Amino acid sequence: MESNGQAQQRSLQPVVELRAEGVSFAYAVRAPRSKGVIPPSSYQDSGFATLTDCLRDVAKALGGNFKRIYVRLDGHCVGERDIAELKEAPEKVAVELQLECDALNTLLKPAAITVPKKAGPVVAE
């Protein structure tokens, strides 16, 4: 029979928040709780030259404990991933995550609002 800790670990799926910080990347790991409570990050690291390098470190840090993670990139939910994907093809995952984030940025970008000018009163001269 499994211990309660093992059963909880299997059902727990951490959230990894990736973000650009100037010319480097960083990430933080959060363990979601029920009822929408957002806890402080339990682990974070920064200073990665590329998103790919950042993903490699995420896989290294979490790979022994979790199979899947929820991923947020620059504030956007960009899906969930297997840790194995991050280990085996971090370049491919980085491209896919960035494309998803870019698409969300495009969708959420406010459209330029143009207000047609009203014609003023016609004044006869």
PDB file of C-alpha atoms in Angstrom:
ATOM      1  CA  MET A   1       0.000   0.000   0.000  1.00  0.00           C
ATOM      2  CA  GLU A   2       1.257   3.498  -0.841  1.00  0.00           C
ATOM      3  CA  SER A   3       1.934   6.008   1.852  1.00  0.00           C
ATOM      4  CA  ASN A   4      -0.203   9.143   1.872  1.00  0.00           C
ATOM      5  CA  GLY A   5       2.848  11.237   0.876  1.00  0.00           C
ATOM      6  CA  GLN A   6       3.435   9.159  -2.248  1.00  0.00           C
ATOM      7  CA  ALA A   7      -0.202   9.423  -3.296  1.00  0.00           C
ATOM      8  CA  GLN A   8      -0.170  13.203  -2.787  1.00  0.00           C
ATOM      9  CA  GLN A   9       3.085  13.560  -4.713  1.00  0.00           C
ATOM     10  CA  ARG A  10       1.636  11.690  -7.686  1.00  0.00           C
ATOM     11  CA  SER A  11      -1.456  13.899  -7.814  1.00  0.00           C
ATOM     12  CA  LEU A  12       0.459  17.137  -7.197  1.00  0.00           C
ATOM     13  CA  GLN A  13       1.444  18.864 -10.399  1.00  0.00           C
ATOM     14  CA  PRO A  14       3.612  21.924  -9.839  1.00  0.00           C
ATOM     15  CA  VAL A  15       3.349  25.161 -11.760  1.00  0.00           C
ATOM     16  CA  VAL A  16       6.569  26.429 -13.302  1.00  0.00           C
ATOM     17  CA  GLU A  17       6.592  30.136 -14.039  1.00  0.00           C
ATOM     18  CA  LEU A  18       9.171  31.020 -16.676  1.00  0.00           C
ATOM     19  CA  ARG A  19       9.990  34.644 -17.367  1.00  0.00           C
ATOM     20  CA  ALA A  20      12.408  36.804 -19.278  1.00  0.00           C
ATOM     21  CA  GLU A  21      14.490  39.085 -17.090  1.00  0.00           C
ATOM     22  CA  GLY A  22      16.253  41.475 -19.408  1.00  0.00           C
ATOM     23  CA  VAL A  23      18.627  39.330 -21.454  1.00  0.00           C
ATOM     24  CA  SER A  24      18.293  36.216 -19.291  1.00  0.00           C
ATOM     25  CA  PHE A  25      15.577  33.841 -18.108  1.00  0.00           C
ATOM     26  CA  ALA A  26      14.392  32.748 -14.679  1.00  0.00           C
ATOM     27  CA  TYR A  27      11.834  30.383 -13.230  1.00  0.00           C
ATOM     28  CA  ALA A  28       9.914  29.775 -10.041  1.00  0.00           C
ATOM     29  CA  VAL A  29       8.073  26.645  -8.932  1.00  0.00           C
ATOM     30  CA  ARG A  30       4.781  26.760  -7.064  1.00  0.00           C
ATOM     31  CA  ALA A  31       2.736  23.909  -5.646  1.00  0.00           C
ATOM     32  CA  PRO A  32      -0.931  24.700  -6.298  1.00  0.00           C
ATOM     33  CA  ARG A  33      -3.410  24.284  -3.489  1.00  0.00           C
ATOM     34  CA  SER A  34      -7.107  23.753  -3.531  1.00  0.00           C
ATOM     35  CA  LYS A  35      -9.641  26.554  -3.704  1.00  0.00           C
ATOM     36  CA  GLY A  36      -7.447  28.829  -5.826  1.00  0.00           C
ATOM     37  CA  VAL A  37      -4.890  29.649  -3.143  1.00  0.00           C
ATOM     38  CA  ILE A  38      -1.671  30.774  -4.823  1.00  0.00           C
ATOM     39  CA  PRO A  39       1.245  29.949  -2.545  1.00  0.00           C
ATOM     40  CA  PRO A  40       4.650  31.592  -2.632  1.00  0.00           C
ATOM     41  CA  SER A  41       7.233  29.902  -4.814  1.00  0.00           C
ATOM     42  CA  SER A  42       8.972  26.965  -3.199  1.00  0.00           C
ATOM     43  CA  TYR A  43      11.997  27.090  -5.498  1.00  0.00           C
ATOM     44  CA  GLN A  44      13.430  29.586  -7.958  1.00  0.00           C
ATOM     45  CA  ASP A  45      16.511  30.082 -10.068  1.00  0.00           C
ATOM     46  CA  SER A  46      17.663  32.693 -12.560  1.00  0.00           C
ATOM     47  CA  GLY A  47      20.435  33.848 -14.852  1.00  0.00           C
ATOM     48  CA  PHE A  48      19.901  31.414 -17.730  1.00  0.00           C
ATOM     49  CA  ALA A  49      21.155  32.663 -21.092  1.00  0.00           C
ATOM     50  CA  THR A  50      18.285  31.086 -23.050  1.00  0.00           C
ATOM     51  CA  LEU A  51      14.826  29.678 -22.460  1.00  0.00           C
ATOM     52  CA  THR A  52      16.244  26.297 -23.491  1.00  0.00           C
ATOM     53  CA  ASP A  53      18.861  26.463 -20.710  1.00  0.00           C
ATOM     54  CA  CYS A  54      16.131  27.417 -18.266  1.00  0.00           C
ATOM     55  CA  LEU A  55      14.003  24.416 -19.293  1.00  0.00           C
ATOM     56  CA  ARG A  56      16.970  22.077 -18.904  1.00  0.00           C
ATOM     57  CA  ASP A  57      17.386  23.260 -15.333  1.00  0.00           C
ATOM     58  CA  VAL A  58      13.670  22.857 -14.620  1.00  0.00           C
ATOM     59  CA  ALA A  59      13.910  19.244 -15.816  1.00  0.00           C
ATOM     60  CA  LYS A  60      16.971  18.655 -13.660  1.00  0.00           C
ATOM     61  CA  ALA A  61      15.395  20.247 -10.583  1.00  0.00           C
ATOM     62  CA  LEU A  62      11.994  18.525 -10.844  1.00  0.00           C
ATOM     63  CA  GLY A  63      12.650  15.395 -12.875  1.00  0.00           C
ATOM     64  CA  GLY A  64      13.200  13.068  -9.962  1.00  0.00           C
ATOM     65  CA  ASN A  65       9.973  14.019  -8.248  1.00  0.00           C
ATOM     66  CA  PHE A  66       7.364  14.827 -10.896  1.00  0.00           C
ATOM     67  CA  LYS A  67       6.283  13.537 -14.297  1.00  0.00           C
ATOM     68  CA  ARG A  68       4.343  16.592 -15.526  1.00  0.00           C
ATOM     69  CA  ILE A  69       4.254  20.312 -14.869  1.00  0.00           C
ATOM     70  CA  TYR A  70       1.948  23.197 -15.678  1.00  0.00           C
ATOM     71  CA  VAL A  71       3.834  25.918 -17.525  1.00  0.00           C
ATOM     72  CA  ARG A  72       3.414  29.687 -17.497  1.00  0.00           C
ATOM     73  CA  LEU A  73       5.609  31.884 -19.678  1.00  0.00           C
ATOM     74  CA  ASP A  74       5.793  35.628 -19.111  1.00  0.00           C
ATOM     75  CA  GLY A  75       2.464  35.565 -17.286  1.00  0.00           C
ATOM     76  CA  HIS A  76       0.576  33.355 -19.765  1.00  0.00           C
ATOM     77  CA  CYS A  77      -0.627  29.796 -19.185  1.00  0.00           C
ATOM     78  CA  VAL A  78       0.964  27.877 -22.044  1.00  0.00           C
ATOM     79  CA  GLY A  79      -0.129  24.335 -21.164  1.00  0.00           C
ATOM     80  CA  GLU A  80       1.405  21.404 -19.427  1.00  0.00           C
ATOM     81  CA  ARG A  81       4.437  19.328 -20.308  1.00  0.00           C
ATOM     82  CA  ASP A  82       6.077  16.061 -19.425  1.00  0.00           C
ATOM     83  CA  ILE A  83       9.393  16.485 -17.653  1.00  0.00           C
ATOM     84  CA  ALA A  84      10.763  13.901 -20.106  1.00  0.00           C
ATOM     85  CA  GLU A  85      10.100  16.374 -22.962  1.00  0.00           C
ATOM     86  CA  LEU A  86      12.185  19.000 -21.201  1.00  0.00           C
ATOM     87  CA  LYS A  87      15.058  16.545 -20.811  1.00  0.00           C
ATOM     88  CA  GLU A  88      14.923  15.071 -24.315  1.00  0.00           C
ATOM     89  CA  ALA A  89      14.030  18.071 -26.491  1.00  0.00           C
ATOM     90  CA  PRO A  90      14.348  21.359 -24.575  1.00  0.00           C
ATOM     91  CA  GLU A  91      14.996  23.343 -27.770  1.00  0.00           C
ATOM     92  CA  LYS A  92      11.760  22.102 -29.364  1.00  0.00           C
ATOM     93  CA  VAL A  93       9.755  22.770 -26.196  1.00  0.00           C
ATOM     94  CA  ALA A  94      11.233  26.280 -25.889  1.00  0.00           C
ATOM     95  CA  VAL A  95      10.155  27.114 -29.454  1.00  0.00           C
ATOM     96  CA  GLU A  96       6.646  25.716 -28.905  1.00  0.00           C
ATOM     97  CA  LEU A  97       6.201  27.590 -25.610  1.00  0.00           C
ATOM     98  CA  GLN A  98       7.423  30.841 -27.135  1.00  0.00           C
ATOM     99  CA  LEU A  99       5.074  30.454 -30.119  1.00  0.00           C
ATOM    100  CA  GLU A 100       2.134  29.853 -27.764  1.00  0.00           C
ATOM    101  CA  CYS A 101       3.090  32.878 -25.669  1.00  0.00           C
ATOM    102  CA  ASP A 102       3.467  35.075 -28.762  1.00  0.00           C
ATOM    103  CA  ALA A 103       0.048  33.949 -30.018  1.00  0.00           C
ATOM    104  CA  LEU A 104      -1.529  34.830 -26.667  1.00  0.00           C
ATOM    105  CA  ASN A 105       0.193  38.214 -26.676  1.00  0.00           C
ATOM    106  CA  THR A 106      -1.258  38.889 -30.136  1.00  0.00           C
ATOM    107  CA  LEU A 107      -4.761  37.859 -29.068  1.00  0.00           C
ATOM    108  CA  LEU A 108      -4.683  39.895 -25.894  1.00  0.00           C
ATOM    109  CA  LYS A 109      -3.099  42.981 -27.393  1.00  0.00           C
ATOM    110  CA  PRO A 110      -5.670  45.771 -27.448  1.00  0.00           C
ATOM    111  CA  ALA A 111      -6.600  46.711 -30.971  1.00  0.00           C
ATOM    112  CA  ALA A 112      -5.992  50.264 -31.984  1.00  0.00           C
ATOM    113  CA  ILE A 113      -9.233  52.088 -31.522  1.00  0.00           C
ATOM    114  CA  THR A 114     -10.092  54.583 -34.167  1.00  0.00           C
ATOM    115  CA  VAL A 115     -13.021  56.868 -33.699  1.00  0.00           C
ATOM    116  CA  PRO A 116     -14.420  58.249 -36.897  1.00  0.00           C
ATOM    117  CA  LYS A 117     -14.535  61.985 -36.901  1.00  0.00           C
ATOM    118  CA  LYS A 118     -17.990  63.408 -36.900  1.00  0.00           C
ATOM    119  CA  ALA A 119     -18.805  65.740 -39.669  1.00  0.00           C
ATOM    120  CA  GLY A 120     -19.364  69.209 -38.312  1.00  0.00           C
ATOM    121  CA  PRO A 121     -22.302  71.354 -39.252  1.00  0.00           C
ATOM    122  CA  VAL A 122     -22.337  72.527 -42.779  1.00  0.00           C
ATOM    123  CA  VAL A 123     -22.000  76.269 -42.826  1.00  0.00           C
ATOM    124  CA  ALA A 124     -23.046  78.054 -45.963  1.00  0.00           C
ATOM    125  CA  GLU A 125     -20.949  80.997 -46.896  1.00  0.00           C
TER     126      GLU A 125
END
